Short mmCIF file of C-alpha atoms in Angstrom, two decimals:
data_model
loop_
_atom_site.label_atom_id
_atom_site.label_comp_id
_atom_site.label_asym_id
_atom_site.label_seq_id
_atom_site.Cartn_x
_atom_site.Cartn_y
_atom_site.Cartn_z
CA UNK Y 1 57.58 87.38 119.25
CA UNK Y 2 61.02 86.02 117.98
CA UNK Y 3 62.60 88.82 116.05
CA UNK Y 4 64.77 87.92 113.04
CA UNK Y 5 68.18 88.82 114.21
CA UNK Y 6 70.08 89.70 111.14
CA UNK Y 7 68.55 91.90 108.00
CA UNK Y 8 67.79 90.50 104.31
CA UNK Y 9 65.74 87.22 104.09
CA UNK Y 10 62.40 89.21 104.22
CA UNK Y 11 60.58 86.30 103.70
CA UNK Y 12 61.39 85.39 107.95
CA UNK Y 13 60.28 89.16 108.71
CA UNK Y 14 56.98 88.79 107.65
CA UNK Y 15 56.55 85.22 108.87
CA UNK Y 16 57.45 86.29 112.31
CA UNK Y 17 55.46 89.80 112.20
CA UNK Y 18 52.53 87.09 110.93
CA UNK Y 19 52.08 89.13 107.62
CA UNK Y 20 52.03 87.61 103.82
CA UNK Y 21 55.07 88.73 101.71
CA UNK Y 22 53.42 90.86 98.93
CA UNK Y 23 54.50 90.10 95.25
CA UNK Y 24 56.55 93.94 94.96
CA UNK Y 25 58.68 94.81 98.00
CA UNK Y 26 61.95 96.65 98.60
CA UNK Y 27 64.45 95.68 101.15
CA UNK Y 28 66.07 98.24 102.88
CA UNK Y 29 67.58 95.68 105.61
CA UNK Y 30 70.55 94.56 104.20
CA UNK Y 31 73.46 97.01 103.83
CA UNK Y 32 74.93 96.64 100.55
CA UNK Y 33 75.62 98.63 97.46
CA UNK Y 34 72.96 99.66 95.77
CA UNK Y 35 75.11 100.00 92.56
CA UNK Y 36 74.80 96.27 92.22
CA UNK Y 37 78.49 94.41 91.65
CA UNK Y 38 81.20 95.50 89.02
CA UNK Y 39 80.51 95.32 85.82
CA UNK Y 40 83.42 93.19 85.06
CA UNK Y 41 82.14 90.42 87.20
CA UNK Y 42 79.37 89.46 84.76
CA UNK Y 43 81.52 90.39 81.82
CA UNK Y 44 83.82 87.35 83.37
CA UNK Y 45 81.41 85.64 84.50
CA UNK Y 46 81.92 82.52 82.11
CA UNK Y 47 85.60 82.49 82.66
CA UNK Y 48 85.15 82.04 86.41
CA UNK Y 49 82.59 79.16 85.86
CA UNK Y 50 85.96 77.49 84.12
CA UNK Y 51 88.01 77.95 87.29
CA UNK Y 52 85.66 75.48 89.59
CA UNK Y 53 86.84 72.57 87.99
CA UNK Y 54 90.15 73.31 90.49
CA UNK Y 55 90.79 73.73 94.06
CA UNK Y 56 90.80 77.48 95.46
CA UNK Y 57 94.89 78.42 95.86
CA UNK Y 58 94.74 77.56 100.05
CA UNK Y 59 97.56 80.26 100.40
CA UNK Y 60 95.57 82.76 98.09
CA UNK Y 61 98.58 83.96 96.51
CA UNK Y 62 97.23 86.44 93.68
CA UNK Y 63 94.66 87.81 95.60
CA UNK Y 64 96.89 88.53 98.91
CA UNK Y 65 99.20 90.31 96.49
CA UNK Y 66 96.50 92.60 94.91
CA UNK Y 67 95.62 93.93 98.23
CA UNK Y 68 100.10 94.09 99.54
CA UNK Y 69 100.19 96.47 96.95
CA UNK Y 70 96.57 98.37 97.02
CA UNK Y 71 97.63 98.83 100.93
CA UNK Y 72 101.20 98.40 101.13
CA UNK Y 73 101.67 95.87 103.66
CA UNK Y 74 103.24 92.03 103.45
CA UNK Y 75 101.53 89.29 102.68
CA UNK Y 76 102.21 87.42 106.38
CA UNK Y 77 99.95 90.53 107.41
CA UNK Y 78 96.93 89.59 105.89
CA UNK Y 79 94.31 86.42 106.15
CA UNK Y 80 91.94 85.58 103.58
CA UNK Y 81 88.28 84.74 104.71
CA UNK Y 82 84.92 83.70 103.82
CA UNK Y 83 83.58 86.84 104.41
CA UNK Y 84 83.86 89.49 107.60
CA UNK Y 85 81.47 86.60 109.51
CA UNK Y 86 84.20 83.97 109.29
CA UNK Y 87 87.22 86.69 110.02
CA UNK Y 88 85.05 87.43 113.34
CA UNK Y 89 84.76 83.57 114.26
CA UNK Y 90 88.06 82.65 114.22
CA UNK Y 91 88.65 85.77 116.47
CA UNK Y 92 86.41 84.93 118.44
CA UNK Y 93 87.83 81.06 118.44
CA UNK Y 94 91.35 82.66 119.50
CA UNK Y 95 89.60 84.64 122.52
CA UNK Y 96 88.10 81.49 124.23
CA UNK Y 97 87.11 82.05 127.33
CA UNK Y 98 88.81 86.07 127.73
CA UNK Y 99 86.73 89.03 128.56
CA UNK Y 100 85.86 90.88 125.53
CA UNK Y 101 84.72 94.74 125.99
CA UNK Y 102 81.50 95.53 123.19
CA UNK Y 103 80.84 98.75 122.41
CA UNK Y 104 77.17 99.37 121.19
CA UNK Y 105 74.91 99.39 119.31
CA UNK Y 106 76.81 97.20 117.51
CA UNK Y 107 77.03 94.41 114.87
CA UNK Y 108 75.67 91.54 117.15
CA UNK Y 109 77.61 88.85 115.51
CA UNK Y 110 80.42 89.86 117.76
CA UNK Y 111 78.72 88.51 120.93
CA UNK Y 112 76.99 86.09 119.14
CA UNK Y 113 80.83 84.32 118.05
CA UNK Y 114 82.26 85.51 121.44
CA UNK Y 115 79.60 83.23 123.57
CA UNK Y 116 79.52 80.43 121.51
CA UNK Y 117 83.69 80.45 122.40
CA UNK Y 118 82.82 80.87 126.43
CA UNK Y 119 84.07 84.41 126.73
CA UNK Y 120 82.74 87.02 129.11
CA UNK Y 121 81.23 89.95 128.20
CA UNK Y 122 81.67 93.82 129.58
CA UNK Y 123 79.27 96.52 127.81
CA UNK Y 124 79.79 99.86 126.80
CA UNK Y 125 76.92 102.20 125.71
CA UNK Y 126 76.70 104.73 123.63
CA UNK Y 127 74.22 107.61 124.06
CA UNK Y 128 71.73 108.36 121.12
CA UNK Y 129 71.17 110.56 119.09
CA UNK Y 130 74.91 111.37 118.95
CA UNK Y 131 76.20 108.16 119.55
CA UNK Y 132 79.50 109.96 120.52
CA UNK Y 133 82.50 107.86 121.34
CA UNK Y 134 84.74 109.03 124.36
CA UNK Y 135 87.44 107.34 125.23
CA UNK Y 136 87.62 108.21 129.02
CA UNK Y 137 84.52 107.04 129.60
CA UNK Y 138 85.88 103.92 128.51
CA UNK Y 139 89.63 103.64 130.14
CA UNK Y 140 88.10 102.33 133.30
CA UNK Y 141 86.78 99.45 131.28
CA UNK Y 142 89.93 98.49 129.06
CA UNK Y 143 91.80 97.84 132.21
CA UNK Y 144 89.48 94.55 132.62
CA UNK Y 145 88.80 93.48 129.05
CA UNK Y 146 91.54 91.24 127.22
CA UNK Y 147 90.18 92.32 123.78
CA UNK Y 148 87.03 95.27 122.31
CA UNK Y 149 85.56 95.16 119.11
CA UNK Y 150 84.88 98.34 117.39
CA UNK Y 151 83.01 98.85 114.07
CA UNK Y 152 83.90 102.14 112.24
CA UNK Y 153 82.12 103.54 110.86
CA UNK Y 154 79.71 101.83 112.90
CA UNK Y 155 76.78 99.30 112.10
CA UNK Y 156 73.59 100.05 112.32
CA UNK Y 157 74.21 104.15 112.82
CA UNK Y 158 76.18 104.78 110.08
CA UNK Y 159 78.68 106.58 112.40
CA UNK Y 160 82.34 107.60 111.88
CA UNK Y 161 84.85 108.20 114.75
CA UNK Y 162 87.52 110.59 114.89
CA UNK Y 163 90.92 108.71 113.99
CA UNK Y 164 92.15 111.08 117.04
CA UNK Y 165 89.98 109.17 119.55
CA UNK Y 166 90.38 105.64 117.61
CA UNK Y 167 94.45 106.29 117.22
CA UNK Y 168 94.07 107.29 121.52
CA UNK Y 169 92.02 103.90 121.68
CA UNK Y 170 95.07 102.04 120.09
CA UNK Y 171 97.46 103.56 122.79
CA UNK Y 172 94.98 102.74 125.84
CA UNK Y 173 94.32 99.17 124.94
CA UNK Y 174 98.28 98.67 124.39
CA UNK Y 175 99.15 100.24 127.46
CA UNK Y 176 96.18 97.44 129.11
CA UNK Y 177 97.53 94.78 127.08
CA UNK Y 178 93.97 94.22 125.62
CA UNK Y 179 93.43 93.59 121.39
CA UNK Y 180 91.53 95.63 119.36
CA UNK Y 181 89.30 94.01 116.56
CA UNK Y 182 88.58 97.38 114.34
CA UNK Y 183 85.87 95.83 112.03
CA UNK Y 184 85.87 98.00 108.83
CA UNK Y 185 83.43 96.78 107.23
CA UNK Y 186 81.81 99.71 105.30
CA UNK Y 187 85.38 102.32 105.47
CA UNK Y 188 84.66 101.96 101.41
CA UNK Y 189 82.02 104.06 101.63
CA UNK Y 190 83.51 107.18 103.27
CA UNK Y 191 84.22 110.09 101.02
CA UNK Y 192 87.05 111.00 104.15
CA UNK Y 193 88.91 108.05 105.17
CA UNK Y 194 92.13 107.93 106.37
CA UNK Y 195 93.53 103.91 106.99
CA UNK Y 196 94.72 102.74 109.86
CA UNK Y 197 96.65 99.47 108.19
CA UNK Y 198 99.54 101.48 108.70
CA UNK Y 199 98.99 101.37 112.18
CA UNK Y 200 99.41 97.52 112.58
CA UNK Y 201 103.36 97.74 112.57
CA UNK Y 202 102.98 99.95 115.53
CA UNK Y 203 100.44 98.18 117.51
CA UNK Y 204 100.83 94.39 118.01
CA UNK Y 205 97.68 94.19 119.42
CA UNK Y 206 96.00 95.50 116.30
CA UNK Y 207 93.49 93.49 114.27
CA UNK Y 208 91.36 95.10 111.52
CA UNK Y 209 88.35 93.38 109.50
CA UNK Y 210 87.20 93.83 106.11
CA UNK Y 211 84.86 92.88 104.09
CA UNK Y 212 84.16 93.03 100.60
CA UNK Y 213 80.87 91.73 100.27
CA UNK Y 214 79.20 95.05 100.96
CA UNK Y 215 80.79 97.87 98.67
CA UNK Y 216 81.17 95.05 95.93
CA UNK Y 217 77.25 93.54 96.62
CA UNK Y 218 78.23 89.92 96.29
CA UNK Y 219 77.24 89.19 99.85
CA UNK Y 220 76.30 85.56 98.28
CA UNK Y 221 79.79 85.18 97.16
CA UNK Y 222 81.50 85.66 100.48
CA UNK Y 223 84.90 87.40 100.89
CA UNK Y 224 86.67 89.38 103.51
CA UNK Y 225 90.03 89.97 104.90
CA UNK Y 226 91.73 90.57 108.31
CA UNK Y 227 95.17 92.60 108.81
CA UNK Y 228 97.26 92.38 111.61
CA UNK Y 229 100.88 91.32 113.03
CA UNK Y 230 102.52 87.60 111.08
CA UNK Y 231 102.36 86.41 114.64
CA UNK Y 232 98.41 86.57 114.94
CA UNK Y 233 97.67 85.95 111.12
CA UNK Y 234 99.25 82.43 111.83
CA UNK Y 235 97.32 81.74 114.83
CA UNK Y 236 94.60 82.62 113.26
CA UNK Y 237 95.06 80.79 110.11
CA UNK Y 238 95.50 77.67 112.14
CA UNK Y 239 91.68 77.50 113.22
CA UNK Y 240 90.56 77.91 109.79
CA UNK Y 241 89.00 75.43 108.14
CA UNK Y 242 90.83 74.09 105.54
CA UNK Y 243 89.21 75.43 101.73
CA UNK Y 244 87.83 77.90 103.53
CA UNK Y 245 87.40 80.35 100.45
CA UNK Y 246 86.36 79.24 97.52
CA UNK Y 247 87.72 79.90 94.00
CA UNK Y 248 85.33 81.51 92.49
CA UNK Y 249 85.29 84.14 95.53
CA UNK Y 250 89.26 84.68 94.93
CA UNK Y 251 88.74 85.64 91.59
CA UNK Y 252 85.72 88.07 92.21
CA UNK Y 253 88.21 89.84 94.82
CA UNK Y 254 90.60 90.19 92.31
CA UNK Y 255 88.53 91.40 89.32
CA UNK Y 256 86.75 93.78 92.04
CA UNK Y 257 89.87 94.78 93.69
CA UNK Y 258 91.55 96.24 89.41
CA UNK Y 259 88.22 98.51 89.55
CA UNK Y 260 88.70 102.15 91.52
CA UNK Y 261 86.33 103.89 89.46
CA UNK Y 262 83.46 101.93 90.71
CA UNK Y 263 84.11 102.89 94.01
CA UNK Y 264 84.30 107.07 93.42
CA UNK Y 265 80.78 106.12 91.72
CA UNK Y 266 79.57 104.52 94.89
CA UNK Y 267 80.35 107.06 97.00
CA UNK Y 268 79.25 109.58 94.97
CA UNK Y 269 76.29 108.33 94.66
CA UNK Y 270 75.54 107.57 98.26
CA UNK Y 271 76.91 110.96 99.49
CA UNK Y 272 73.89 112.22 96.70
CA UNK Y 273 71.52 110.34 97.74
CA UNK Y 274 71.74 110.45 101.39
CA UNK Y 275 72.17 114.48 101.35
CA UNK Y 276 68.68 114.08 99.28
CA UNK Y 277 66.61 111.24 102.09
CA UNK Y 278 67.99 113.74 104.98
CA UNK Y 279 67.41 116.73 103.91
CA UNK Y 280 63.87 115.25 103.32
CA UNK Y 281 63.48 113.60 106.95
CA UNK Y 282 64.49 116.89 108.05
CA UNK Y 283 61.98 118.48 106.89
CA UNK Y 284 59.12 116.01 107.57
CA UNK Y 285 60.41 116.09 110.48
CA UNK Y 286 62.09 112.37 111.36
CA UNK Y 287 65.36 112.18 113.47
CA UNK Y 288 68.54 110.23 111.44
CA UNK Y 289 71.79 109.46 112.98
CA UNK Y 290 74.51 111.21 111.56
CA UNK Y 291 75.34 108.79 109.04
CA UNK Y 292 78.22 109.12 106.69
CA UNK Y 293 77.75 105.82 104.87
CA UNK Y 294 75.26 103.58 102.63
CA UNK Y 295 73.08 103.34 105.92
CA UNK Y 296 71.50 105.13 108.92
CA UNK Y 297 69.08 105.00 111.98
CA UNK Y 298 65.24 106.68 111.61
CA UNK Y 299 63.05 107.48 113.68
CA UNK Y 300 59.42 109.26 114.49
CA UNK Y 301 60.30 111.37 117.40
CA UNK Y 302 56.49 111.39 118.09
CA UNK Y 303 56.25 107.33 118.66
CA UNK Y 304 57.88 105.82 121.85
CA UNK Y 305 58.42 102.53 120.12
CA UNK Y 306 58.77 102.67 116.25
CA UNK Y 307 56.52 99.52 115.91
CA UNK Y 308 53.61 100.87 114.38
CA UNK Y 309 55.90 102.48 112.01
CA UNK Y 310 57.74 98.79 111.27
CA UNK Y 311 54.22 97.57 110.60
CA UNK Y 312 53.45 100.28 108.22
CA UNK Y 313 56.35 100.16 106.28
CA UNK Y 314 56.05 96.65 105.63
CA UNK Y 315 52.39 96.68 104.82
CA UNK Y 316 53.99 99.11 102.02
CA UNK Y 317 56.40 96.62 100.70
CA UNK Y 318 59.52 98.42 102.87
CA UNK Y 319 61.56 96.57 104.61
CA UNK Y 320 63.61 98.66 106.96
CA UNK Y 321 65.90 96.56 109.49
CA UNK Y 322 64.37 96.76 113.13
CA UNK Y 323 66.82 97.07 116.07
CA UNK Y 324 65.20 94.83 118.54
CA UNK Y 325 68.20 92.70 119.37
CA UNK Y 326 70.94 95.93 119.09
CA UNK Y 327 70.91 96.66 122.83
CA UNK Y 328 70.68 100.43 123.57
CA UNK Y 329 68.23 100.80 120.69
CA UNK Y 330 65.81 98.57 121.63
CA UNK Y 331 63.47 98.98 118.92
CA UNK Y 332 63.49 102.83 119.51
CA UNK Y 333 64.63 103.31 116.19
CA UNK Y 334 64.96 101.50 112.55
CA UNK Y 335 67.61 101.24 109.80
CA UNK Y 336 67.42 101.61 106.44
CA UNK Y 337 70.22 100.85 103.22
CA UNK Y 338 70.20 103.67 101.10
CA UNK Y 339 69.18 102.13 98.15
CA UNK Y 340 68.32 102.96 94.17
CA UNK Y 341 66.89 106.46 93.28
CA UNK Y 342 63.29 104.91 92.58
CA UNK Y 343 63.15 102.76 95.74
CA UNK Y 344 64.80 105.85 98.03
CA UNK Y 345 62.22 108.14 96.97
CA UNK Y 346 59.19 105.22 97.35
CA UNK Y 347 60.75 105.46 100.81
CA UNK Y 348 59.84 109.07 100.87
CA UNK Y 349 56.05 108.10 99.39
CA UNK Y 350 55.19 106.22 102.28
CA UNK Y 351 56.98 107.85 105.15
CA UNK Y 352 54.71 111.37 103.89
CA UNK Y 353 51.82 109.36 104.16
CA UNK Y 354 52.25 108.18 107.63
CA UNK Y 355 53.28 111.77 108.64
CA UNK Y 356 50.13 113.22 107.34
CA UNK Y 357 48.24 110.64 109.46
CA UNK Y 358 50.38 110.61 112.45
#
């Protein structure tokens, strides 16, 4: 069966699975904040429909500045994209044909970009449930590998590393001449966070991804940035197409960027809700990874393949993410978005029933 490889779209899942979509489902594949966007994106929402009349600003000027001063580095530092996905591409365009070091489960767009640019691949696994990262099992590796990609906290587990061991990583790969692409795509959600931008000035082999699609939930709008040294920004600038981000996705950065309340409410809320779902798996007796973000790995200790459970779930109108094509998981587990109150605890609904008949 050909597995959808990336979460939302339902509408493929079932196809492929060779169920109907029902009417009322919840999707708990896609990874984004269940908050919905800032308010003040609708409340603007006419003004920005003004603004496409004009070309985006191709240097993004007002929106680069917004984030100099949220994170107190210069503007040469940082490179506008068209959301984490195009940040990795052109990464991936600048490693052509290098050996690139993944360390999984992962985010599979990183191989996915990396092979369509001709690079070679060496693996790293991590070892469930912990999913522990330890950096000497991993030395031997960075001595061959020109660049790694690392997501922290980590997609699909939901995993933070110790900025100890990530700071160590830093040292090792600079010491092996070999870049690190730190892909940050959900370090909005952690109630402990402390940022590693800083770090760039030390490191010159330091690249770090963010997106802004997830904590803001305009994943249709598109919008991430990458920080690193001038010297890289520039290189990578030149493979970007040109008008790559769009006006109306500058703006939304900016209005979502004036708006730090909304994020205390998101993770608030998260840290609530997740304390709430695990506390309840727990006790039903289902095994999470130790999340500490808007997502996290489940599974039935009592199946060998969580398929059954995938079936069920979907025949219930939930959609959980399967992790058929996130090597090391191999289906063995399933991830779920921590979503609204009502549609976390219709989780809860359905997983009792299948306990008391499994």
């Amino acid at each position: 069966m050909i597995w959808p490889s990336h979460g939302s779209n339902p509408q493929y899942l079932y196809e492929a699975m060779g169920l109907s979509l029902p009417a009322q489902y919840h999707d708990f594949s896609a990874n984004i904040n269940p908050l919905g966007p800032p308010p003040a994106l609708k409340e603007k929402w006419q003004d920005l429909y003004q603004e496409i009349f004009t070309y985006p600003d191709p240097f993004a000027t007002k929106l680069k500045k917004r984030i100099e001063n949220q994170e107190q580095i210069p503007g040469q530092s940082i490179l506008i994209g068209n959301g984490g996905a195009e940040l990795i591409t052109l990464v991936a365009r600048m490693l052509t044909g290098k050996k690139v070091l993944l360390v999984q489960p992962t985010f599979s767009e990183y191989e996915k970009a990396c092979r369509a640019n001709k690079c070679e691949f060496l693996y790293h696994q991590l070892r469930e449930p912990h999913f522990e990262l330890k950096l000497d099992e991993l030395r031997a590796k960075l001595v061959y590998a020109d660049a790694i990609f690392l997501c922290n906290p980590n997609n699909p587990t939901g995993i933070q590393y110790s900025s100890s061991t990530i700071i160590s990583l830093f040292e090792a790969c600079e010491k092996e001449n070999c870049l690190v692409i730190l892909d940050e795509a959900f370090f909005d959600f952690l109630l402990e966070y402390d940022s590693f931008i800083p770090y760039i000035n030390r490191f010159p082999n330091l690249l770090i991804i963010r997106s802004m699609t997830k904590m803001y939930s305009i994943p249709g709008i598109r919008l991430g940035y990458l920080v690193a040294q001038p010297a890289i920004v520039s290189e990578l600038s030149e493979l970007q197409s040109h008008w790559s981000t769009n006006t109306i996705a500058l703006l939304a950065g900016e209005l979502c960027l004036q708006n730090k309340t909304f994020i205390q409410e998101t993770q608030n809320y998260i840290s609530n809700e997740r304390n709430r779902l695990f506390h309840f798996f727990k006790h039903q007796e289902y095994i999470s990874s130790f999340s500490k973000v808007n997502f996290y790995l489940l599974q039935d200790p009592l199946l060998e393949n969580q398929l059954p459970l995938f079936k069920f779930l979907l025949n219930h109108g939930i959609v959980p993410r399967h992790t058929m094509n996130f090597p090391g998981l191999d289906g063995r587990w399933l991830r779920f978005a921590i979503k609204g109150v009502e549609e976390n605890n219709h989780l809860m609904e359905v997983l009792t029933i299948w306990r008391h008949h499994h």
